[in-house]
Amino acid sequence: MSKAGEHWPVVAIPARNEERRLPALLAALAGQSWQRHSGRPLAVVIVLNNCVDGSSAAVAAAIDAEPRLSVTLINIQLPAEDAHVGNARRLAMDTALASAEDRQHCAILTTDADAVPPSDWVDANLRHLNDVDLVGGIIRGNEAEEAQLGPGFRRRASLHLHYAKLTDRLAAWIDPIEHDPWPRHRDHTGASLAVRADVYAAVGGLPTLPLREDIAFVSKVVAAGYRLRHPLDVRIDVSARLVGRAKGGMADCLKEWMREEALGTPLLVEDPLRVIARLSRRRRLRQLEHASVADRVALAYEIGVDPGVLCDSGGNPLPGARLVEGFAVGEPDAAATVPIDAAIAAVEVMLGQIREIARAA
């Protein structure tokens, strides 16, 4: 659904009490290679969400000192129950959309206030948006801050990343996606997302959820038939702080890892067999658009749904991407039941068997 051509970027940032972090982010955005070859300042929208610190002054100082940025600053004060990242990110992205003169040639990039992108972050996102509709970047923890969390934390993080890479490779074998080929990664969070402005408008924008609004947005875009890519050359660094701004966010995850490490709790992950079952189901759902009625009925009973929900009101098969997001969506909160060393060993064996089968074919 995407069209090749030049896209003009607007960066949308929600922030709460980030006077210490925002200057580094703005400096990194000011140093993007895109400005150098475009000859234009980079448009940035910042929504300060119920801030009680010096965030506004920090942004104002950066704006005064940096002509390479064109910043729209929005200060909001919301009731406590509404003052969450979903509302702030939605307002930032909606404002970015409203600024677009030509939605088909505008790209909305969003990140977090504690992130620091490399100098090619904007260019790399735009390059992929010439081929696809939505881009998720790799999220990397700040190395210096992670080092301060100790060797136990680093070991857990390294093992977790290794298992994620192995299951990503498994996904590429079992459920290959032409527009999101291997090598790829699995991140598509608000720390690094890029979407064409016309696509953002077509799906009705970002859901205003207090938690995982970014994941819900990606699911909505993919279910609508748009193409998501996870390229290795789009990456961004985020803080490894233990006190975050969003409940249930990265900081809470890191804090839980630290607690488990202190208690000597084994690092558990989702059972690889469960991962394989979900990937196999995703592949079969993608193929249902062209399957027989009997195959659709058989799969419906296998996954425990009425066969009618796999079709539209006219009895026509629903698009595979919509079925995947409805019945085999990723599970970030899947039960962690298998020690990670055993899970890694099991997946490595599976990948070896798959390679042998592929070589013999």
mmCIF file of C-alpha atoms in Angstrom:
data_model
loop_
_atom_site.group_PDB
_atom_site.id
_atom_site.type_symbol
_atom_site.label_atom_id
_atom_site.label_comp_id
_atom_site.label_asym_id
_atom_site.label_seq_id
_atom_site.Cartn_x
_atom_site.Cartn_y
_atom_site.Cartn_z
ATOM 1 C CA MET A 1 0.000 0.000 0.000
ATOM 2 C CA SER A 2 2.963 2.305 0.278
ATOM 3 C CA LYS A 3 4.266 4.503 -2.502
ATOM 4 C CA ALA A 4 7.907 5.174 -3.143
ATOM 5 C CA GLY A 5 8.922 8.778 -2.861
ATOM 6 C CA GLU A 6 10.300 11.395 -0.536
ATOM 7 C CA HIS A 7 8.700 11.742 2.897
ATOM 8 C CA TRP A 8 8.989 14.794 5.114
ATOM 9 C CA PRO A 9 9.350 13.777 8.768
ATOM 10 C CA VAL A 10 7.700 15.082 11.914
ATOM 11 C CA VAL A 11 8.864 13.665 15.255
ATOM 12 C CA ALA A 12 6.208 13.295 17.995
ATOM 13 C CA ILE A 13 7.353 13.034 21.627
ATOM 14 C CA PRO A 14 5.330 12.631 24.835
ATOM 15 C CA ALA A 15 7.161 13.750 27.977
ATOM 16 C CA ARG A 16 6.574 14.021 31.691
ATOM 17 C CA ASN A 17 9.112 15.586 34.032
ATOM 18 C CA GLU A 18 12.056 15.036 31.674
ATOM 19 C CA GLU A 19 14.123 18.202 32.127
ATOM 20 C CA ARG A 20 17.275 16.082 32.497
ATOM 21 C CA ARG A 21 16.638 13.844 29.475
ATOM 22 C CA LEU A 22 15.041 16.112 26.885
ATOM 23 C CA PRO A 23 18.197 18.165 26.100
ATOM 24 C CA ALA A 24 20.072 15.011 25.020
ATOM 25 C CA LEU A 25 17.174 13.902 22.826
ATOM 26 C CA LEU A 26 16.815 17.314 21.209
ATOM 27 C CA ALA A 27 20.558 17.542 20.590
ATOM 28 C CA ALA A 28 20.452 14.132 18.877
ATOM 29 C CA LEU A 29 17.497 15.193 16.739
ATOM 30 C CA ALA A 30 19.294 18.402 15.797
ATOM 31 C CA GLY A 31 22.238 16.342 14.592
ATOM 32 C CA GLN A 32 20.296 14.125 12.190
ATOM 33 C CA SER A 33 21.802 13.551 8.762
ATOM 34 C CA TRP A 34 18.384 14.337 7.243
ATOM 35 C CA GLN A 35 18.806 18.046 7.988
ATOM 36 C CA ARG A 36 22.177 18.151 6.279
ATOM 37 C CA HIS A 37 20.965 16.857 2.930
ATOM 38 C CA SER A 38 17.423 18.324 3.045
ATOM 39 C CA GLY A 39 18.483 21.817 4.045
ATOM 40 C CA ARG A 40 15.411 22.097 6.283
ATOM 41 C CA PRO A 41 14.922 22.124 10.048
ATOM 42 C CA LEU A 42 13.453 18.950 11.503
ATOM 43 C CA ALA A 43 9.859 19.389 12.702
ATOM 44 C CA VAL A 44 9.319 18.182 16.274
ATOM 45 C CA VAL A 45 6.160 18.108 18.402
ATOM 46 C CA ILE A 46 6.632 17.759 22.169
ATOM 47 C CA VAL A 47 3.694 17.252 24.519
ATOM 48 C CA LEU A 48 4.563 18.038 28.135
ATOM 49 C CA ASN A 49 2.112 15.931 30.101
ATOM 50 C CA ASN A 50 1.335 17.279 33.598
ATOM 51 C CA CYS A 51 4.950 18.329 34.130
ATOM 52 C CA VAL A 52 5.916 19.889 37.462
ATOM 53 C CA ASP A 53 9.649 20.221 36.794
ATOM 54 C CA GLY A 54 11.688 22.384 34.451
ATOM 55 C CA SER A 55 10.898 20.465 31.242
ATOM 56 C CA SER A 56 9.330 23.498 29.591
ATOM 57 C CA ALA A 57 12.358 25.677 30.311
ATOM 58 C CA ALA A 58 14.717 22.936 29.110
ATOM 59 C CA VAL A 59 12.870 22.695 25.788
ATOM 60 C CA ALA A 60 12.733 26.476 25.426
ATOM 61 C CA ALA A 61 16.493 26.715 25.947
ATOM 62 C CA ALA A 62 17.089 24.022 23.344
ATOM 63 C CA ILE A 63 14.811 25.761 20.852
ATOM 64 C CA ASP A 64 16.613 29.081 21.317
ATOM 65 C CA ALA A 65 20.004 27.463 20.846
ATOM 66 C CA GLU A 66 19.167 25.155 17.936
ATOM 67 C CA PRO A 67 17.995 26.483 14.538
ATOM 68 C CA ARG A 68 18.061 22.983 13.030
ATOM 69 C CA LEU A 69 14.814 22.147 14.847
ATOM 70 C CA SER A 70 11.312 23.531 14.369
ATOM 71 C CA VAL A 71 9.595 22.672 17.651
ATOM 72 C CA THR A 72 5.912 22.820 18.527
ATOM 73 C CA LEU A 73 5.625 22.706 22.316
ATOM 74 C CA ILE A 74 2.322 21.781 23.961
ATOM 75 C CA ASN A 75 1.796 21.983 27.720
ATOM 76 C CA ILE A 76 -1.221 20.046 29.002
ATOM 77 C CA GLN A 77 -2.687 19.507 32.448
ATOM 78 C CA LEU A 78 -5.073 16.554 32.549
ATOM 79 C CA PRO A 79 -7.000 14.868 35.355
ATOM 80 C CA ALA A 80 -4.857 12.184 36.995
ATOM 81 C CA GLU A 81 -6.785 9.323 35.388
ATOM 82 C CA ASP A 82 -6.210 10.789 31.908
ATOM 83 C CA ALA A 83 -2.613 11.954 32.319
ATOM 84 C CA HIS A 84 -1.040 8.865 30.776
ATOM 85 C CA VAL A 85 1.320 8.262 27.865
ATOM 86 C CA GLY A 86 -1.456 7.114 25.539
ATOM 87 C CA ASN A 87 -3.169 10.506 25.626
ATOM 88 C CA ALA A 88 0.121 12.410 25.410
ATOM 89 C CA ARG A 89 1.483 10.383 22.487
ATOM 90 C CA ARG A 90 -1.862 10.579 20.695
ATOM 91 C CA LEU A 91 -1.898 14.376 21.012
ATOM 92 C CA ALA A 92 1.709 14.604 19.771
ATOM 93 C CA MET A 93 1.022 12.372 16.763
ATOM 94 C CA ASP A 94 -2.311 14.053 15.967
ATOM 95 C CA THR A 95 -0.555 17.426 16.024
ATOM 96 C CA ALA A 96 2.111 16.057 13.707
ATOM 97 C CA LEU A 97 -0.623 14.827 11.367
ATOM 98 C CA ALA A 98 -2.354 18.213 11.389
ATOM 99 C CA SER A 99 0.902 19.877 10.325
ATOM 100 C CA ALA A 100 1.240 17.702 7.221
ATOM 101 C CA GLU A 101 0.626 19.569 3.980
ATOM 102 C CA ASP A 102 0.618 16.318 1.991
ATOM 103 C CA ARG A 103 -0.209 13.244 4.069
ATOM 104 C CA GLN A 104 1.008 10.813 1.414
ATOM 105 C CA HIS A 105 4.450 12.389 1.591
ATOM 106 C CA CYS A 106 4.688 12.966 5.325
ATOM 107 C CA ALA A 107 6.056 10.545 7.899
ATOM 108 C CA ILE A 108 5.245 10.634 11.608
ATOM 109 C CA LEU A 109 8.073 9.341 13.788
ATOM 110 C CA THR A 110 7.536 8.895 17.493
ATOM 111 C CA THR A 111 9.993 8.270 20.292
ATOM 112 C CA ASP A 112 10.262 8.670 24.053
ATOM 113 C CA ALA A 113 11.715 11.563 25.989
ATOM 114 C CA ASP A 114 14.508 9.437 27.476
ATOM 115 C CA ALA A 115 15.687 8.165 24.076
ATOM 116 C CA VAL A 116 18.778 9.188 22.112
ATOM 117 C CA PRO A 117 18.705 8.291 18.399
ATOM 118 C CA PRO A 118 21.838 7.927 16.253
ATOM 119 C CA SER A 119 22.386 10.509 13.542
ATOM 120 C CA ASP A 120 20.855 8.360 10.782
ATOM 121 C CA TRP A 121 17.637 7.486 12.651
ATOM 122 C CA VAL A 122 15.353 9.743 10.604
ATOM 123 C CA ASP A 123 16.961 8.829 7.283
ATOM 124 C CA ALA A 124 16.836 5.105 8.013
ATOM 125 C CA ASN A 125 13.147 5.268 8.890
ATOM 126 C CA LEU A 126 12.305 7.261 5.764
ATOM 127 C CA ARG A 127 14.237 4.867 3.560
ATOM 128 C CA HIS A 128 12.089 1.946 4.708
ATOM 129 C CA LEU A 129 8.869 3.939 4.475
ATOM 130 C CA ASN A 130 9.467 4.043 0.724
ATOM 131 C CA ASP A 131 8.692 0.299 0.736
ATOM 132 C CA VAL A 132 6.416 -0.323 3.715
ATOM 133 C CA ASP A 133 3.893 1.573 5.825
ATOM 134 C CA LEU A 134 5.154 1.189 9.392
ATOM 135 C CA VAL A 135 8.664 0.728 10.803
ATOM 136 C CA GLY A 136 9.683 -0.549 14.229
ATOM 137 C CA GLY A 137 13.211 0.237 15.413
ATOM 138 C CA ILE A 138 15.516 -1.803 17.639
ATOM 139 C CA ILE A 139 15.443 -0.613 21.259
ATOM 140 C CA ARG A 140 18.817 -0.715 23.012
ATOM 141 C CA GLY A 141 19.502 0.103 26.637
ATOM 142 C CA ASN A 142 22.049 2.805 27.394
ATOM 143 C CA GLU A 143 25.267 0.833 27.924
ATOM 144 C CA ALA A 144 26.709 3.077 30.623
ATOM 145 C CA GLU A 145 23.487 2.998 32.645
ATOM 146 C CA GLU A 146 23.069 -0.760 32.205
ATOM 147 C CA ALA A 147 26.631 -1.303 33.434
ATOM 148 C CA GLN A 148 25.707 0.405 36.698
ATOM 149 C CA LEU A 149 23.000 -2.218 37.285
ATOM 150 C CA GLY A 150 25.634 -4.886 37.787
ATOM 151 C CA PRO A 151 26.859 -8.091 36.123
ATOM 152 C CA GLY A 152 23.831 -10.116 37.214
ATOM 153 C CA PHE A 153 21.485 -7.786 35.413
ATOM 154 C CA ARG A 154 23.727 -7.739 32.331
ATOM 155 C CA ARG A 155 23.724 -11.542 32.279
ATOM 156 C CA ARG A 156 19.934 -11.669 32.428
ATOM 157 C CA ALA A 157 19.588 -9.031 29.749
ATOM 158 C CA SER A 158 22.064 -10.828 27.474
ATOM 159 C CA LEU A 159 20.297 -14.176 27.856
ATOM 160 C CA HIS A 160 16.918 -12.603 27.267
ATOM 161 C CA LEU A 161 18.161 -10.879 24.111
ATOM 162 C CA HIS A 162 19.716 -14.106 22.833
ATOM 163 C CA TYR A 163 16.471 -16.018 23.313
ATOM 164 C CA ALA A 164 14.545 -13.246 21.567
ATOM 165 C CA LYS A 165 16.899 -13.429 18.568
ATOM 166 C CA LEU A 166 16.522 -17.198 18.371
ATOM 167 C CA THR A 167 12.732 -17.044 18.447
ATOM 168 C CA ASP A 168 12.824 -14.255 15.856
ATOM 169 C CA ARG A 169 14.809 -16.594 13.612
ATOM 170 C CA LEU A 170 12.275 -19.332 14.289
ATOM 171 C CA ALA A 171 9.484 -16.940 13.279
ATOM 172 C CA ALA A 172 11.243 -16.146 10.014
ATOM 173 C CA TRP A 173 11.334 -19.846 9.164
ATOM 174 C CA ILE A 174 7.840 -20.822 10.317
ATOM 175 C CA ASP A 175 5.895 -17.671 9.481
ATOM 176 C CA PRO A 176 7.896 -15.831 6.782
ATOM 177 C CA ILE A 177 6.696 -12.376 5.752
ATOM 178 C CA GLU A 178 7.909 -11.084 2.408
ATOM 179 C CA HIS A 179 8.033 -7.399 3.357
ATOM 180 C CA ASP A 180 9.667 -8.120 6.748
ATOM 181 C CA PRO A 181 12.448 -10.545 5.830
ATOM 182 C CA TRP A 182 15.227 -12.039 7.885
ATOM 183 C CA PRO A 183 17.431 -10.652 9.354
ATOM 184 C CA ARG A 184 14.971 -8.686 11.448
ATOM 185 C CA HIS A 185 14.093 -8.050 15.091
ATOM 186 C CA ARG A 186 10.858 -7.935 17.105
ATOM 187 C CA ASP A 187 10.678 -4.423 18.611
ATOM 188 C CA HIS A 188 7.863 -2.064 17.658
ATOM 189 C CA THR A 189 7.332 0.187 20.632
ATOM 190 C CA GLY A 190 6.830 3.909 21.085
ATOM 191 C CA ALA A 191 10.568 4.435 21.566
ATOM 192 C CA SER A 192 10.988 4.048 17.790
ATOM 193 C CA LEU A 193 8.006 3.907 15.457
ATOM 194 C CA ALA A 194 7.598 5.522 12.053
ATOM 195 C CA VAL A 195 4.363 5.550 10.078
ATOM 196 C CA ARG A 196 3.182 7.275 6.933
ATOM 197 C CA ALA A 197 0.826 10.101 7.835
ATOM 198 C CA ASP A 198 -1.928 8.884 5.502
ATOM 199 C CA VAL A 199 -1.783 5.444 7.141
ATOM 200 C CA TYR A 200 -1.985 6.987 10.617
ATOM 201 C CA ALA A 201 -5.097 8.891 9.554
ATOM 202 C CA ALA A 202 -6.643 5.883 7.792
ATOM 203 C CA VAL A 203 -6.608 3.709 10.938
ATOM 204 C CA GLY A 204 -7.981 6.459 13.185
ATOM 205 C CA GLY A 205 -4.768 7.287 14.989
ATOM 206 C CA LEU A 206 -3.186 5.942 18.143
ATOM 207 C CA PRO A 207 -5.407 4.255 20.764
ATOM 208 C CA THR A 208 -5.540 6.319 23.961
ATOM 209 C CA LEU A 209 -4.620 3.499 26.314
ATOM 210 C CA PRO A 210 -2.746 4.035 29.589
ATOM 211 C CA LEU A 211 -0.412 1.116 28.822
ATOM 212 C CA ARG A 212 0.951 -0.362 25.577
ATOM 213 C CA GLU A 213 -0.774 2.157 23.399
ATOM 214 C CA ASP A 214 2.092 1.660 20.958
ATOM 215 C CA ILE A 215 1.591 -2.120 20.671
ATOM 216 C CA ALA A 216 -2.150 -1.648 20.191
ATOM 217 C CA PHE A 217 -1.485 0.894 17.446
ATOM 218 C CA VAL A 218 0.845 -1.449 15.581
ATOM 219 C CA SER A 219 -1.701 -4.252 15.811
ATOM 220 C CA LYS A 220 -4.399 -1.963 14.422
ATOM 221 C CA VAL A 221 -2.225 -0.868 11.500
ATOM 222 C CA VAL A 222 -1.220 -4.434 10.613
ATOM 223 C CA ALA A 223 -4.799 -5.724 10.927
ATOM 224 C CA ALA A 224 -5.870 -3.062 8.437
ATOM 225 C CA GLY A 225 -3.584 -4.622 5.851
ATOM 226 C CA TYR A 226 -0.623 -2.250 6.057
ATOM 227 C CA ARG A 227 2.930 -3.540 6.056
ATOM 228 C CA LEU A 228 5.215 -3.518 9.104
ATOM 229 C CA ARG A 229 8.982 -3.956 8.917
ATOM 230 C CA HIS A 230 11.592 -4.533 11.645
ATOM 231 C CA PRO A 231 14.894 -3.531 9.969
ATOM 232 C CA LEU A 232 18.235 -3.835 11.705
ATOM 233 C CA ASP A 233 19.437 -0.412 10.571
ATOM 234 C CA VAL A 234 16.751 1.499 12.503
ATOM 235 C CA ARG A 235 17.812 1.645 16.127
ATOM 236 C CA ILE A 236 17.629 3.882 19.161
ATOM 237 C CA ASP A 237 19.076 3.985 22.687
ATOM 238 C CA VAL A 238 16.846 4.401 25.725
ATOM 239 C CA SER A 239 17.653 4.916 29.374
ATOM 240 C CA ALA A 240 18.154 2.005 31.758
ATOM 241 C CA ARG A 241 16.664 3.877 34.703
ATOM 242 C CA LEU A 242 14.692 2.056 37.378
ATOM 243 C CA VAL A 243 12.228 4.870 38.045
ATOM 244 C CA GLY A 244 10.177 5.489 34.927
ATOM 245 C CA ARG A 245 7.278 7.686 33.927
ATOM 246 C CA ALA A 246 4.787 5.078 32.686
ATOM 247 C CA LYS A 247 3.475 2.318 34.923
ATOM 248 C CA GLY A 248 4.290 -1.068 33.430
ATOM 249 C CA GLY A 249 6.969 0.390 31.165
ATOM 250 C CA MET A 250 10.633 -0.426 30.649
ATOM 251 C CA ALA A 251 11.726 0.860 34.057
ATOM 252 C CA ASP A 252 9.311 -1.464 35.844
ATOM 253 C CA CYS A 253 10.610 -4.388 33.797
ATOM 254 C CA LEU A 254 14.226 -3.585 34.649
ATOM 255 C CA LYS A 255 13.360 -3.147 38.313
ATOM 256 C CA GLU A 256 11.708 -6.580 38.368
ATOM 257 C CA TRP A 257 14.799 -8.142 36.798
ATOM 258 C CA MET A 258 16.927 -6.518 39.490
ATOM 259 C CA ARG A 259 14.624 -7.843 42.219
ATOM 260 C CA GLU A 260 14.691 -11.362 40.771
ATOM 261 C CA GLU A 261 18.464 -11.275 40.466
ATOM 262 C CA ALA A 262 18.795 -10.218 44.113
ATOM 263 C CA LEU A 263 16.516 -13.091 45.175
ATOM 264 C CA GLY A 264 18.277 -15.607 42.968
ATOM 265 C CA THR A 265 15.074 -16.284 41.057
ATOM 266 C CA PRO A 266 15.652 -18.359 37.907
ATOM 267 C CA LEU A 267 15.106 -16.509 34.644
ATOM 268 C CA LEU A 268 12.068 -18.076 33.005
ATOM 269 C CA VAL A 269 10.687 -17.504 29.503
ATOM 270 C CA GLU A 270 7.726 -18.637 27.452
ATOM 271 C CA ASP A 271 7.817 -22.333 26.544
ATOM 272 C CA PRO A 272 9.357 -22.696 23.042
ATOM 273 C CA LEU A 273 6.668 -25.234 22.141
ATOM 274 C CA ARG A 274 4.045 -22.608 22.860
ATOM 275 C CA VAL A 275 5.934 -20.129 20.687
ATOM 276 C CA ILE A 276 6.009 -22.639 17.825
ATOM 277 C CA ALA A 277 2.299 -23.354 18.175
ATOM 278 C CA ARG A 278 1.494 -19.635 17.893
ATOM 279 C CA LEU A 279 3.806 -19.154 14.909
ATOM 280 C CA SER A 280 2.274 -22.137 13.133
ATOM 281 C CA ARG A 281 -1.188 -20.774 13.774
ATOM 282 C CA ARG A 282 -0.149 -17.380 12.398
ATOM 283 C CA ARG A 283 1.102 -18.976 9.210
ATOM 284 C CA ARG A 284 -2.094 -20.977 8.726
ATOM 285 C CA LEU A 285 -4.233 -17.905 9.358
ATOM 286 C CA ARG A 286 -2.301 -15.936 6.733
ATOM 287 C CA GLN A 287 -2.994 -18.683 4.219
ATOM 288 C CA LEU A 288 -6.749 -18.901 4.875
ATOM 289 C CA GLU A 289 -7.597 -16.210 2.319
ATOM 290 C CA HIS A 290 -6.873 -18.762 -0.384
ATOM 291 C CA ALA A 291 -7.935 -21.912 1.470
ATOM 292 C CA SER A 292 -10.962 -24.097 0.916
ATOM 293 C CA VAL A 293 -14.066 -23.828 3.056
ATOM 294 C CA ALA A 294 -13.180 -27.167 4.650
ATOM 295 C CA ASP A 295 -9.730 -25.887 5.673
ATOM 296 C CA ARG A 296 -11.223 -22.731 7.210
ATOM 297 C CA VAL A 297 -13.746 -24.766 9.178
ATOM 298 C CA ALA A 298 -11.051 -27.190 10.385
ATOM 299 C CA LEU A 299 -8.797 -24.384 11.628
ATOM 300 C CA ALA A 300 -11.701 -22.601 13.290
ATOM 301 C CA TYR A 301 -12.479 -25.672 15.369
ATOM 302 C CA GLU A 302 -8.785 -26.141 16.128
ATOM 303 C CA ILE A 303 -8.476 -22.666 17.639
ATOM 304 C CA GLY A 304 -11.894 -22.806 19.293
ATOM 305 C CA VAL A 305 -13.866 -20.203 17.349
ATOM 306 C CA ASP A 306 -17.002 -20.236 15.245
ATOM 307 C CA PRO A 307 -16.005 -20.644 11.560
ATOM 308 C CA GLY A 308 -18.212 -17.659 10.747
ATOM 309 C CA VAL A 309 -15.838 -15.226 12.490
ATOM 310 C CA LEU A 310 -13.155 -16.008 9.899
ATOM 311 C CA CYS A 311 -15.338 -14.442 7.195
ATOM 312 C CA ASP A 312 -17.019 -11.110 6.625
ATOM 313 C CA SER A 313 -20.777 -10.568 6.585
ATOM 314 C CA GLY A 314 -20.889 -11.682 2.958
ATOM 315 C CA GLY A 315 -19.142 -14.968 3.701
ATOM 316 C CA ASN A 316 -15.847 -13.902 2.124
ATOM 317 C CA PRO A 317 -12.607 -14.894 3.890
ATOM 318 C CA LEU A 318 -11.147 -12.110 6.021
ATOM 319 C CA PRO A 319 -7.610 -10.933 5.132
ATOM 320 C CA GLY A 320 -4.888 -13.049 6.675
ATOM 321 C CA ALA A 321 -3.274 -10.121 8.510
ATOM 322 C CA ARG A 322 -6.563 -9.299 10.202
ATOM 323 C CA LEU A 323 -7.022 -12.914 11.252
ATOM 324 C CA VAL A 324 -3.500 -13.059 12.683
ATOM 325 C CA GLU A 325 -4.064 -9.954 14.795
ATOM 326 C CA GLY A 326 -7.401 -11.309 15.933
ATOM 327 C CA PHE A 327 -6.509 -14.905 16.745
ATOM 328 C CA ALA A 328 -2.715 -15.271 17.006
ATOM 329 C CA VAL A 329 -1.431 -11.916 18.186
ATOM 330 C CA GLY A 330 1.912 -11.703 19.976
ATOM 331 C CA GLU A 331 1.739 -12.272 23.724
ATOM 332 C CA PRO A 332 4.087 -9.995 25.686
ATOM 333 C CA ASP A 333 2.564 -11.278 28.938
ATOM 334 C CA ALA A 334 2.691 -14.994 28.084
ATOM 335 C CA ALA A 335 3.400 -17.195 31.086
ATOM 336 C CA ALA A 336 7.136 -17.658 31.684
ATOM 337 C CA THR A 337 7.507 -21.309 32.634
ATOM 338 C CA VAL A 338 10.777 -22.652 31.190
ATOM 339 C CA PRO A 339 14.314 -21.880 32.458
ATOM 340 C CA ILE A 340 16.002 -19.779 29.808
ATOM 341 C CA ASP A 341 19.037 -22.043 29.363
ATOM 342 C CA ALA A 342 16.758 -24.998 28.564
ATOM 343 C CA ALA A 343 14.623 -22.839 26.266
ATOM 344 C CA ILE A 344 17.677 -21.592 24.348
ATOM 345 C CA ALA A 345 18.981 -25.144 23.934
ATOM 346 C CA ALA A 346 15.587 -26.362 22.688
ATOM 347 C CA VAL A 347 15.244 -23.591 20.103
ATOM 348 C CA GLU A 348 18.801 -24.109 18.874
ATOM 349 C CA VAL A 349 17.979 -27.793 18.278
ATOM 350 C CA MET A 350 14.778 -26.844 16.443
ATOM 351 C CA LEU A 351 16.619 -24.372 14.228
ATOM 352 C CA GLY A 352 19.244 -26.985 13.439
ATOM 353 C CA GLN A 353 16.540 -29.448 12.383
ATOM 354 C CA ILE A 354 14.853 -26.801 10.216
ATOM 355 C CA ARG A 355 18.147 -26.002 8.485
ATOM 356 C CA GLU A 356 18.764 -29.671 7.775
ATOM 357 C CA ILE A 357 15.296 -30.037 6.251
ATOM 358 C CA ALA A 358 15.834 -26.901 4.162
ATOM 359 C CA ARG A 359 19.192 -28.168 2.876
ATOM 360 C CA ALA A 360 17.695 -31.523 1.961
ATOM 361 C CA ALA A 361 14.750 -30.003 0.109
#
